Every structure is written in C-alpha cells, then in structure tokens.
mmCIF file of C-alpha atoms in Angstrom:
data_model
loop_
_atom_site.group_PDB
_atom_site.id
_atom_site.type_symbol
_atom_site.label_atom_id
_atom_site.label_comp_id
_atom_site.label_asym_id
_atom_site.label_seq_id
_atom_site.Cartn_x
_atom_site.Cartn_y
_atom_site.Cartn_z
ATOM 1 C CA MET A 1 5.242 21.690 -4.943
ATOM 2 C CA SER A 2 7.533 22.929 -2.061
ATOM 3 C CA ILE A 3 9.270 20.178 0.033
ATOM 4 C CA LEU A 4 7.278 21.448 2.945
ATOM 5 C CA TYR A 5 3.576 20.686 3.567
ATOM 6 C CA ASP A 6 1.182 23.444 3.824
ATOM 7 C CA GLU A 7 -0.927 23.943 6.927
ATOM 8 C CA GLY A 8 -3.834 22.019 5.684
ATOM 9 C CA GLN A 9 -1.721 19.043 4.750
ATOM 10 C CA GLN A 10 0.099 19.143 7.997
ATOM 11 C CA ALA A 11 -3.366 18.993 9.876
ATOM 12 C CA ILE A 12 -4.221 15.891 7.954
ATOM 13 C CA ALA A 13 -0.954 14.296 8.979
ATOM 14 C CA THR A 14 -1.331 15.127 12.595
ATOM 15 C CA GLU A 15 -4.841 14.308 12.977
ATOM 16 C CA SER A 16 -4.548 10.906 11.066
ATOM 17 C CA ARG A 17 -1.668 10.030 13.333
ATOM 18 C CA ARG A 18 -3.457 10.920 16.521
ATOM 19 C CA VAL A 19 -6.483 9.079 15.675
ATOM 20 C CA LEU A 20 -4.640 6.000 14.706
ATOM 21 C CA ASP A 21 -2.459 6.060 17.893
ATOM 22 C CA ALA A 22 -5.759 6.139 19.829
ATOM 23 C CA ARG A 23 -7.545 3.504 18.010
ATOM 24 C CA VAL A 24 -5.183 0.809 16.536
ATOM 25 C CA GLY A 25 -3.837 -1.644 19.162
ATOM 26 C CA LYS A 26 -1.015 -4.163 18.937
ATOM 27 C CA ASP A 27 -3.085 -6.707 20.843
ATOM 28 C CA ARG A 28 -5.852 -6.706 18.128
ATOM 29 C CA LEU A 29 -3.288 -6.825 15.220
ATOM 30 C CA LEU A 30 -1.587 -9.803 16.900
ATOM 31 C CA LYS A 31 -4.739 -11.632 17.000
ATOM 32 C CA LEU A 32 -5.491 -10.961 13.384
ATOM 33 C CA LEU A 33 -2.343 -12.724 12.431
ATOM 34 C CA GLU A 34 -3.767 -15.880 13.504
ATOM 35 C CA GLN A 35 -7.067 -15.523 11.643
ATOM 36 C CA VAL A 36 -7.513 -16.077 7.983
ATOM 37 C CA GLY A 37 -10.168 -13.954 6.306
ATOM 38 C CA GLU A 38 -10.631 -11.276 8.869
ATOM 39 C CA TYR A 39 -9.526 -7.594 8.821
ATOM 40 C CA ASP A 40 -9.336 -4.864 11.524
ATOM 41 C CA GLN A 41 -12.935 -3.741 11.463
ATOM 42 C CA PRO A 42 -12.393 -0.897 13.881
ATOM 43 C CA PHE A 43 -9.695 0.606 11.854
ATOM 44 C CA TRP A 44 -11.808 0.525 8.678
ATOM 45 C CA ASP A 45 -14.749 2.113 10.534
ATOM 46 C CA THR A 46 -12.136 4.887 11.512
ATOM 47 C CA ALA A 47 -11.060 5.396 7.886
ATOM 48 C CA VAL A 48 -14.617 5.850 6.720
ATOM 49 C CA GLU A 49 -15.537 8.026 9.633
ATOM 50 C CA GLN A 50 -12.599 10.231 9.119
ATOM 51 C CA GLY A 51 -13.370 10.516 5.416
ATOM 52 C CA TRP A 52 -10.199 8.743 4.228
ATOM 53 C CA THR A 53 -12.229 6.592 1.843
ATOM 54 C CA ALA A 54 -13.363 9.723 0.073
ATOM 55 C CA LEU A 55 -10.236 11.687 0.192
ATOM 56 C CA ALA A 56 -9.127 11.418 -3.478
ATOM 57 C CA ILE A 57 -12.564 10.930 -5.152
ATOM 58 C CA PRO A 58 -14.151 13.936 -6.987
ATOM 59 C CA GLU A 59 -16.698 16.163 -5.197
ATOM 60 C CA GLU A 60 -19.352 15.392 -7.664
ATOM 61 C CA HIS A 61 -19.170 11.713 -6.526
ATOM 62 C CA GLY A 62 -19.226 12.449 -2.753
ATOM 63 C CA GLY A 63 -15.552 12.605 -2.319
ATOM 64 C CA LEU A 64 -13.444 15.585 -0.916
ATOM 65 C CA GLY A 65 -11.615 16.222 -4.238
ATOM 66 C CA LEU A 66 -8.134 16.073 -2.805
ATOM 67 C CA GLY A 67 -5.093 14.337 -4.272
ATOM 68 C CA LEU A 68 -2.377 11.975 -3.949
ATOM 69 C CA VAL A 69 -0.343 14.165 -1.606
ATOM 70 C CA GLU A 70 -3.080 14.051 0.999
ATOM 71 C CA LEU A 71 -3.841 10.506 0.668
ATOM 72 C CA GLY A 72 -0.083 9.891 1.133
ATOM 73 C CA LEU A 73 -0.093 11.719 4.436
ATOM 74 C CA VAL A 74 -2.875 9.298 5.615
ATOM 75 C CA ALA A 75 -0.847 6.402 4.450
ATOM 76 C CA LEU A 76 2.146 7.545 6.362
ATOM 77 C CA ALA A 77 0.013 7.321 9.484
ATOM 78 C CA THR A 78 -1.455 3.875 8.419
ATOM 79 C CA GLY A 79 2.089 2.490 8.005
ATOM 80 C CA ALA A 80 3.192 3.664 11.246
ATOM 81 C CA ALA A 81 0.195 1.793 12.831
ATOM 82 C CA THR A 82 0.634 -1.352 10.617
ATOM 83 C CA ALA A 83 -3.151 -0.791 9.967
ATOM 84 C CA GLY A 84 -4.993 -4.013 9.512
ATOM 85 C CA ALA A 85 -6.959 -3.640 6.273
ATOM 86 C CA PRO A 86 -5.671 -3.027 2.587
ATOM 87 C CA PHE A 87 -8.496 -1.055 1.135
ATOM 88 C CA LEU A 88 -7.334 2.428 1.309
ATOM 89 C CA THR A 89 -4.677 1.747 -1.525
ATOM 90 C CA VAL A 90 -6.487 -0.978 -3.635
ATOM 91 C CA GLY A 91 -9.750 1.093 -3.343
ATOM 92 C CA TYR A 92 -7.939 4.180 -4.564
ATOM 93 C CA GLY A 93 -6.574 2.216 -7.374
ATOM 94 C CA ALA A 94 -9.944 0.973 -8.433
ATOM 95 C CA ALA A 95 -11.439 4.457 -8.179
ATOM 96 C CA GLN A 96 -8.587 5.899 -10.427
ATOM 97 C CA ALA A 97 -9.221 3.273 -12.938
ATOM 98 C CA LEU A 98 -12.905 4.246 -13.032
ATOM 99 C CA ILE A 99 -12.086 8.003 -13.332
ATOM 100 C CA GLY A 100 -9.523 7.261 -16.035
ATOM 101 C CA SER A 101 -11.892 5.316 -17.979
ATOM 102 C CA GLY A 102 -14.141 8.140 -18.489
ATOM 103 C CA GLN A 103 -17.306 6.072 -18.247
ATOM 104 C CA ALA A 104 -19.795 8.213 -16.358
ATOM 105 C CA ASP A 105 -22.361 5.477 -15.763
ATOM 106 C CA LEU A 106 -19.781 3.306 -13.900
ATOM 107 C CA GLN A 107 -18.480 6.283 -12.053
ATOM 108 C CA ALA A 108 -21.796 7.230 -10.873
ATOM 109 C CA ALA A 109 -22.574 3.732 -9.773
ATOM 110 C CA TRP A 110 -19.434 2.916 -7.815
ATOM 111 C CA LEU A 111 -17.598 6.091 -6.855
ATOM 112 C CA PRO A 112 -20.144 7.339 -4.172
ATOM 113 C CA LYS A 113 -20.034 3.829 -2.682
ATOM 114 C CA LEU A 114 -16.428 3.773 -2.518
ATOM 115 C CA ALA A 115 -16.362 7.249 -0.963
ATOM 116 C CA ALA A 116 -18.818 6.407 1.543
ATOM 117 C CA GLY A 117 -17.235 3.010 2.593
ATOM 118 C CA GLU A 118 -20.338 1.214 1.445
ATOM 119 C CA ALA A 119 -18.381 -0.865 -1.151
ATOM 120 C CA LEU A 120 -14.900 -2.436 -1.171
ATOM 121 C CA ALA A 121 -12.819 -2.783 -4.187
ATOM 122 C CA THR A 122 -9.490 -4.274 -5.272
ATOM 123 C CA VAL A 123 -7.165 -4.429 -8.273
ATOM 124 C CA ALA A 124 -6.221 -7.695 -9.854
ATOM 125 C CA PHE A 125 -3.540 -7.204 -12.382
ATOM 126 C CA ALA A 126 -0.808 -9.641 -11.803
ATOM 127 C CA GLU A 127 -0.346 -13.239 -12.935
ATOM 128 C CA GLY A 128 2.514 -15.389 -11.642
ATOM 129 C CA ASN A 129 5.532 -13.148 -11.155
ATOM 130 C CA ALA A 130 4.358 -10.566 -13.736
ATOM 131 C CA PRO A 131 2.650 -7.486 -12.127
ATOM 132 C CA LEU A 132 1.326 -6.431 -15.496
ATOM 133 C CA PRO A 133 1.604 -9.297 -18.115
ATOM 134 C CA PRO A 134 1.771 -8.170 -21.783
ATOM 135 C CA LEU A 135 -1.149 -10.551 -22.635
ATOM 136 C CA PRO A 136 -3.148 -11.815 -19.537
ATOM 137 C CA THR A 137 -4.583 -15.230 -19.547
ATOM 138 C CA THR A 138 -7.898 -13.953 -17.949
ATOM 139 C CA ILE A 139 -10.292 -13.559 -20.734
ATOM 140 C CA PHE A 140 -13.179 -10.941 -21.175
ATOM 141 C CA ALA A 141 -15.848 -11.835 -23.680
ATOM 142 C CA GLY A 142 -19.527 -11.416 -23.905
ATOM 143 C CA GLY A 143 -19.808 -9.425 -20.814
ATOM 144 C CA LYS A 144 -18.237 -12.015 -18.721
ATOM 145 C CA LEU A 145 -14.905 -12.827 -17.360
ATOM 146 C CA SER A 146 -13.173 -16.209 -17.276
ATOM 147 C CA GLY A 147 -9.930 -17.280 -15.804
ATOM 148 C CA ALA A 148 -8.304 -16.672 -12.317
ATOM 149 C CA LYS A 149 -6.066 -14.214 -10.519
ATOM 150 C CA GLU A 150 -3.971 -15.440 -7.667
ATOM 151 C CA GLY A 151 -3.040 -13.713 -4.241
ATOM 152 C CA VAL A 152 -5.140 -10.647 -4.973
ATOM 153 C CA THR A 153 -4.769 -8.163 -2.072
ATOM 154 C CA GLY A 154 -8.116 -7.405 -0.353
ATOM 155 C CA GLY A 155 -9.744 -9.957 -2.824
ATOM 156 C CA LEU A 156 -11.444 -12.025 -0.039
ATOM 157 C CA LYS A 157 -13.786 -9.263 0.844
ATOM 158 C CA ALA A 158 -14.068 -6.947 -2.137
ATOM 159 C CA ASP A 159 -17.234 -6.280 -3.860
ATOM 160 C CA PHE A 160 -15.631 -5.569 -7.266
ATOM 161 C CA ALA A 161 -12.148 -5.719 -8.865
ATOM 162 C CA ILE A 162 -10.454 -3.860 -11.668
ATOM 163 C CA VAL A 163 -8.845 -6.772 -13.745
ATOM 164 C CA TRP A 164 -6.161 -6.835 -16.247
ATOM 165 C CA ALA A 165 -7.520 -9.235 -18.831
ATOM 166 C CA ALA A 166 -7.513 -9.982 -22.564
ATOM 167 C CA HIS A 167 -10.257 -9.003 -24.894
ATOM 168 C CA GLU A 168 -10.151 -10.227 -28.660
ATOM 169 C CA GLY A 169 -6.334 -10.692 -28.486
ATOM 170 C CA LYS A 170 -5.647 -7.298 -26.899
ATOM 171 C CA PRO A 171 -4.994 -6.277 -23.242
ATOM 172 C CA ALA A 172 -7.970 -4.675 -21.555
ATOM 173 C CA LEU A 173 -9.052 -3.383 -18.197
ATOM 174 C CA VAL A 174 -12.458 -4.494 -16.928
ATOM 175 C CA LEU A 175 -14.620 -4.036 -13.963
ATOM 176 C CA ALA A 176 -15.785 -7.497 -12.594
ATOM 177 C CA GLU A 177 -18.341 -7.779 -9.941
ATOM 178 C CA LEU A 178 -17.258 -10.532 -7.473
ATOM 179 C CA LYS A 179 -20.651 -11.576 -5.854
ATOM 180 C CA ASN A 180 -20.683 -14.896 -7.501
ATOM 181 C CA ALA A 181 -16.877 -15.360 -8.129
ATOM 182 C CA ALA A 182 -15.230 -18.409 -6.209
ATOM 183 C CA ARG A 183 -12.610 -17.080 -3.805
ATOM 184 C CA THR A 184 -10.099 -19.007 -1.959
ATOM 185 C CA ALA A 185 -8.506 -17.551 1.115
ATOM 186 C CA VAL A 186 -4.677 -17.508 0.942
ATOM 187 C CA GLU A 187 -3.234 -18.152 4.542
ATOM 188 C CA SER A 188 -0.173 -15.853 4.704
ATOM 189 C CA TYR A 189 2.283 -14.400 7.191
ATOM 190 C CA ASP A 190 0.190 -11.207 7.059
ATOM 191 C CA ASN A 191 -3.387 -12.352 7.145
ATOM 192 C CA SER A 192 -5.027 -9.061 7.357
ATOM 193 C CA ARG A 193 -4.105 -8.268 3.843
ATOM 194 C CA LEU A 194 -6.978 -10.718 2.992
ATOM 195 C CA TYR A 195 -5.059 -12.293 0.019
ATOM 196 C CA ALA A 196 -7.409 -14.451 -2.126
ATOM 197 C CA ASP A 197 -7.267 -16.582 -5.295
ATOM 198 C CA ILE A 198 -10.161 -15.669 -7.415
ATOM 199 C CA ALA A 199 -11.674 -17.815 -10.205
ATOM 200 C CA PHE A 200 -14.065 -15.527 -12.170
ATOM 201 C CA ALA A 201 -16.037 -18.306 -13.946
ATOM 202 C CA GLY A 202 -18.197 -16.141 -15.954
ATOM 203 C CA ALA A 203 -18.516 -13.276 -13.543
ATOM 204 C CA PRO A 204 -20.365 -10.162 -14.933
ATOM 205 C CA ALA A 205 -17.820 -7.637 -16.248
ATOM 206 C CA THR A 206 -17.840 -4.335 -17.910
ATOM 207 C CA LEU A 207 -14.940 -3.225 -20.372
ATOM 208 C CA LEU A 208 -13.133 0.038 -19.212
ATOM 209 C CA ALA A 209 -10.324 0.313 -21.847
ATOM 210 C CA GLU A 210 -8.512 -1.854 -24.272
ATOM 211 C CA GLY A 211 -5.224 -1.886 -26.261
ATOM 212 C CA ASP A 212 -2.707 0.888 -25.662
ATOM 213 C CA SER A 213 -5.058 3.144 -23.686
ATOM 214 C CA ALA A 214 -5.749 0.127 -21.297
ATOM 215 C CA LEU A 215 -1.895 -0.382 -20.836
ATOM 216 C CA ALA A 216 -1.398 3.343 -20.226
ATOM 217 C CA LEU A 217 -4.229 3.441 -17.626
ATOM 218 C CA ALA A 218 -3.106 0.255 -16.077
ATOM 219 C CA ARG A 219 0.399 1.537 -15.626
ATOM 220 C CA ASP A 220 -0.958 4.816 -14.193
ATOM 221 C CA VAL A 221 -3.276 2.989 -11.662
ATOM 222 C CA LEU A 222 -0.296 0.683 -10.527
ATOM 223 C CA ALA A 223 2.012 3.722 -10.183
ATOM 224 C CA ARG A 224 -0.363 5.590 -8.192
ATOM 225 C CA MET A 225 -0.838 2.769 -5.829
ATOM 226 C CA ALA A 226 2.811 2.336 -5.622
ATOM 227 C CA VAL A 227 3.153 5.974 -4.375
ATOM 228 C CA VAL A 228 0.522 5.306 -1.690
ATOM 229 C CA THR A 229 2.290 2.056 -0.673
ATOM 230 C CA ALA A 230 5.553 3.930 -0.568
ATOM 231 C CA HIS A 231 4.180 6.398 1.919
ATOM 232 C CA GLU A 232 2.928 3.507 3.939
ATOM 233 C CA GLN A 233 6.434 2.015 3.897
ATOM 234 C CA VAL A 234 7.930 5.181 4.927
ATOM 235 C CA GLY A 235 5.478 5.494 7.676
ATOM 236 C CA GLY A 236 6.467 1.969 9.073
ATOM 237 C CA ALA A 237 10.217 2.601 8.506
ATOM 238 C CA GLU A 238 10.061 5.826 10.476
ATOM 239 C CA ALA A 239 8.057 4.197 13.256
ATOM 240 C CA LEU A 240 10.746 1.509 13.477
ATOM 241 C CA LEU A 241 13.609 4.303 13.584
ATOM 242 C CA TYR A 242 11.756 5.944 16.620
ATOM 243 C CA ILE A 243 11.239 2.551 18.263
ATOM 244 C CA ALA A 244 14.915 1.676 17.912
ATOM 245 C CA ARG A 245 15.980 5.111 19.113
ATOM 246 C CA ASP A 246 13.956 4.917 22.175
ATOM 247 C CA TYR A 247 15.233 1.499 23.126
ATOM 248 C CA ALA A 248 18.714 2.437 22.481
ATOM 249 C CA THR A 249 18.426 5.406 24.868
ATOM 250 C CA THR A 250 16.916 3.302 27.799
ATOM 251 C CA ARG A 251 18.478 -0.144 27.517
ATOM 252 C CA ARG A 252 21.784 -0.539 29.467
ATOM 253 C CA ALA A 253 24.626 -2.925 28.771
ATOM 254 C CA PHE A 254 28.199 -2.797 30.202
ATOM 255 C CA GLY A 255 27.211 0.080 32.525
ATOM 256 C CA GLN A 256 26.079 2.543 29.620
ATOM 257 C CA PHE A 257 23.013 2.974 27.404
ATOM 258 C CA ILE A 258 23.425 0.802 24.264
ATOM 259 C CA GLY A 259 23.079 3.848 22.096
ATOM 260 C CA ALA A 260 26.448 5.090 23.168
ATOM 261 C CA PHE A 261 28.074 2.190 21.103
ATOM 262 C CA GLN A 262 29.211 3.080 17.663
ATOM 263 C CA SER A 263 27.599 0.046 16.175
ATOM 264 C CA ILE A 264 24.090 1.034 17.473
ATOM 265 C CA LYS A 265 24.767 4.768 16.547
ATOM 266 C CA HIS A 266 25.740 4.166 13.123
ATOM 267 C CA ARG A 267 22.885 1.737 12.461
ATOM 268 C CA ILE A 268 20.257 4.202 13.742
ATOM 269 C CA SER A 269 21.801 6.922 11.619
ATOM 270 C CA GLU A 270 21.592 4.728 8.640
ATOM 271 C CA MET A 271 17.990 4.018 9.400
ATOM 272 C CA TYR A 272 17.452 7.793 9.532
ATOM 273 C CA GLY A 273 18.966 8.445 6.217
ATOM 274 C CA LEU A 274 16.857 5.776 4.628
ATOM 275 C CA VAL A 275 13.655 7.323 5.788
ATOM 276 C CA GLU A 276 14.489 10.804 4.652
ATOM 277 C CA ILE A 277 15.614 9.770 1.332
ATOM 278 C CA ALA A 278 12.418 7.677 0.843
ATOM 279 C CA ARG A 279 10.228 10.514 2.290
ATOM 280 C CA ALA A 280 11.631 12.965 -0.182
ATOM 281 C CA ASN A 281 10.965 10.664 -3.131
ATOM 282 C CA CYS A 282 7.420 10.176 -1.930
ATOM 283 C CA ILE A 283 6.726 13.809 -1.520
ATOM 284 C CA HIS A 284 8.222 14.268 -5.292
ATOM 285 C CA ALA A 285 6.071 11.367 -6.603
ATOM 286 C CA ALA A 286 2.896 12.439 -5.065
ATOM 287 C CA ALA A 287 3.428 16.082 -6.351
ATOM 288 C CA SER A 288 4.237 14.666 -9.703
ATOM 289 C CA GLU A 289 0.644 13.168 -10.120
ATOM 290 C CA GLY A 290 -0.419 13.698 -13.687
ATOM 291 C CA LYS A 291 2.767 14.939 -15.003
ATOM 292 C CA ASP A 292 5.164 13.461 -17.619
ATOM 293 C CA ASN A 293 7.732 12.221 -15.129
ATOM 294 C CA PHE A 294 5.161 10.531 -12.782
ATOM 295 C CA LEU A 295 6.154 6.950 -13.662
ATOM 296 C CA ILE A 296 9.794 7.701 -13.039
ATOM 297 C CA ALA A 297 8.938 9.572 -9.711
ATOM 298 C CA ALA A 298 6.658 6.583 -8.647
ATOM 299 C CA ALA A 299 9.407 4.029 -9.494
ATOM 300 C CA ASP A 300 11.901 6.049 -7.383
ATOM 301 C CA ALA A 301 9.664 6.341 -4.465
ATOM 302 C CA ARG A 302 8.739 2.472 -4.619
ATOM 303 C CA ILE A 303 12.337 1.448 -4.782
ATOM 304 C CA SER A 304 13.692 3.728 -1.911
ATOM 305 C CA ALA A 305 10.678 3.114 0.404
ATOM 306 C CA THR A 306 10.896 -0.681 -0.037
ATOM 307 C CA ASP A 307 14.565 -0.491 0.918
ATOM 308 C CA ALA A 308 14.027 1.747 3.970
ATOM 309 C CA TYR A 309 11.106 -0.285 5.373
ATOM 310 C CA ASP A 310 12.966 -3.851 4.714
ATOM 311 C CA THR A 311 16.212 -2.512 6.290
ATOM 312 C CA ASN A 312 14.661 -0.936 9.161
ATOM 313 C CA SER A 313 12.516 -3.871 10.148
ATOM 314 C CA ARG A 314 15.579 -5.795 10.190
ATOM 315 C CA ASP A 315 17.829 -3.418 12.074
ATOM 316 C CA CYS A 316 15.284 -2.608 14.728
ATOM 317 C CA VAL A 317 15.073 -6.221 15.713
ATOM 318 C CA GLN A 318 18.754 -6.478 15.594
ATOM 319 C CA ILE A 319 19.159 -3.628 17.983
ATOM 320 C CA HIS A 320 16.562 -5.101 20.437
ATOM 321 C CA GLY A 321 18.464 -8.348 20.535
ATOM 322 C CA GLY A 322 16.633 -11.356 21.875
ATOM 323 C CA ILE A 323 13.501 -9.484 22.923
ATOM 324 C CA GLY A 324 13.077 -8.256 19.448
ATOM 325 C CA VAL A 325 12.052 -11.524 18.271
ATOM 326 C CA THR A 326 9.322 -12.254 20.766
ATOM 327 C CA TRP A 327 5.634 -12.372 19.868
ATOM 328 C CA GLU A 328 4.530 -9.886 22.506
ATOM 329 C CA GLN A 329 7.066 -7.281 21.569
ATOM 330 C CA GLY A 330 5.334 -7.030 18.115
ATOM 331 C CA LEU A 331 8.283 -6.012 16.066
ATOM 332 C CA HIS A 332 7.244 -8.807 13.568
ATOM 333 C CA LEU A 333 4.089 -6.947 12.854
ATOM 334 C CA HIS A 334 6.393 -4.485 10.809
ATOM 335 C CA MET A 335 8.679 -7.170 9.473
ATOM 336 C CA ARG A 336 5.723 -9.022 8.084
ATOM 337 C CA ARG A 337 4.138 -5.949 6.636
ATOM 338 C CA ALA A 338 7.435 -4.839 5.196
ATOM 339 C CA ARG A 339 7.569 -8.106 3.216
ATOM 340 C CA SER A 340 4.091 -7.938 2.144
ATOM 341 C CA LEU A 341 4.295 -4.487 0.731
ATOM 342 C CA ALA A 342 7.469 -5.194 -0.995
ATOM 343 C CA VAL A 343 5.874 -7.760 -3.351
ATOM 344 C CA GLU A 344 2.076 -6.785 -3.548
ATOM 345 C CA LEU A 345 2.592 -4.421 -6.447
ATOM 346 C CA GLY A 346 5.476 -6.025 -7.971
ATOM 347 C CA ASN A 347 8.993 -6.632 -6.588
ATOM 348 C CA LEU A 348 12.083 -4.346 -6.880
ATOM 349 C CA TYR A 349 13.101 -6.046 -10.112
ATOM 350 C CA TYR A 350 9.931 -4.856 -11.861
ATOM 351 C CA TRP A 351 10.280 -1.188 -10.676
ATOM 352 C CA GLU A 352 13.903 -1.077 -11.401
ATOM 353 C CA ASP A 353 13.228 -2.398 -14.930
ATOM 354 C CA LEU A 354 10.418 0.098 -15.298
ATOM 355 C CA LEU A 355 12.588 2.927 -14.057
ATOM 356 C CA VAL A 356 15.356 1.807 -16.732
ATOM 357 C CA GLU A 357 12.791 1.816 -19.431
ATOM 358 C CA GLN A 358 11.429 5.212 -18.722
ATOM 359 C CA LEU A 359 14.992 6.784 -18.392
ATOM 360 C CA THR A 360 16.343 5.114 -21.607
ATOM 361 C CA GLY A 361 13.381 4.357 -23.610
ATOM 362 C CA VAL A 362 14.580 0.750 -23.963
ATOM 363 C CA ALA A 363 12.869 -2.168 -22.136
ATOM 364 C CA ALA A 364 15.235 -3.630 -19.560
#
C-alpha cells in the first residue's frame, strides 16, 4: 500500500482519537492503578459502541470485514490515551486464531460474540520467559486442559482463552473456556491490564490445530498482535513527543523557553525520529498482512516501536524535570504502559531472534 492512508482510513484515525480524547480521563486511569482486577469500563463501552471490537472480524460473523491497517489506526489512538483495557489486542488475536483454524462451528459460536462485545477473550501462549515454548507444559487431553499459564494479559476477565498447549507429544492450539478455571489476580504496576495466573484444572477445551500447522498459526497470531501493540506503542510515543514539545515551548528557565536549549531540542528531535521510524514500520507491517514477509515486518515494527515508546517515556519525564515524576502529572501512566507492552508478547530478545531467524533461516 501507499505510505499514505486513504480518506476512509484517515477518518477512522481522526474519529477514534476525537472520541477517546473526549471520553478517557487521566483521573480515572490514575484510580485504576490502585485497583486490582478492574478495567476502564467506559473505555470498553466506547470500543463496543464505535464498532472497534468488530473491525477485523468477517462480515458473515457480524464484523466489519476490515483489516490490520484499520485496527492499527484505532490502536494508535488507544495508545495515545493509555486506554485502560487490553481486550482489543488479545481479542483480535483470539479471533484470528479461530479464523485460521478453519473450524466453522467455533467461529459461529464465538466470533459474533466477540464482534458485539458480548464475550471477552485472551491469548495464553507464554510459559516462563518463552513467548512460544517449543513444547508447553500445559496439556490437552480428553477434551480438557490441565496445567497453568502465568501473567496472562486480560486473563482475569476473559470468557475464553486461546492456549498454547501440548497434545500427544506435539504442540497444539486449543480453545479453553474459563468459566470454571481458577484465576489469581497479579498485582502489577499497570493493573488495568488484568494480568492473571490461570490454573485450568480440567477446563473444557477444543483442539484448533496441532503440530506444524499449530506452530504456524500461533506465530501468525503472535505477529498480528505484535503489530497492533506496535501501533499502540507508537501512539503513546507520539503523545509523549507532543507533551514534551508543548512543555518545552512554555516552560521558562534562565530567562528563555527551555526549548531553546540544545540539549532539549536535540532530545525532542530524537523522539520525533524514533516515532516516525516506528510509524513507517507499523504501516509496512500492517500492509504486509497475509504476505510471505509478514513475520519480518511484524518483528521490525515490534522492535522499533518498543524502542520509541521506552525512550520517549523516559525522555519526556526528563524534559519535565521534577514535576515529571509527580503522581498528578500522570506521565508515569505512559511509562508504566511502555514497560507493560514491552514484555507482554515477548521481550526484544525474542523479536530480535525471530528477525534473525527469518532473515537467515538459522535460529538465533
């Protein structure tokens, strides 16, 4: 695609940002930091009302039939607003796993509910430090799932999870209903992410794929979620760039605006460069959906967006000086989110290794 968005895509970007600017407030997000097990319900109601939950789900299942480019534009806006619920990304990943499985009965059962916001889903792949372990310890047998997954994003409120498990000695993707699963809330520095340790203990589950097909589907789902997350990171990094710019052009020191000092100008210039590099990688990755180079493009986007958000969250605080670390200023909302998103889908080492493997054909 062109590096420029078309009129329809620009309208999605403008409207999503306008709506979130009006409906997401810093005060509500600050309160959520001190609560375990709660998320920003007004934000999620807005997501459902605006059709964002249906954006990338096929029309035959109640969705809008759009793609990763359009969902990425919404993610840019949610990242700028540090939106207080994780379900747009993990719900999208779960929907893509269902679509990729080719199982019409499961698609018919769950995709309309996801599109309408009537069900919440998550993706539980990681074990320990491995985002996608070669042979997971969670076991699927006899229509039930045993074992546990730790620190699952959105796991505390999800109705079902797409789980990376083992089946008869082979890796598998299964859909597990979480109604009777034991869930323990994980108190974190970003509590609205609803992290939970999930013990499945015989939870009803259905096989989606196994063996090499399961690995290919799991990697595709992980890469798709990484592209959405990268857009969210770029949205946050860009918001911090503007906050830093505005402060530097209004705050005075030694008789002049601090933006006149080279150390500040150079830092803001570097923040801008990181945002634009990451934005270009995100556009390329979203436009590469379904193509042979998608994993490479997704890794590029993930790496550059993580670097941009991490760096800009630190530099924006530094430009603000002492006021930047106060609770009321709220810059820590972005710093917390930058750290959360940096590790949720595998840290930079994982994506760098995946990029090397895809480029060279040799596992790093």
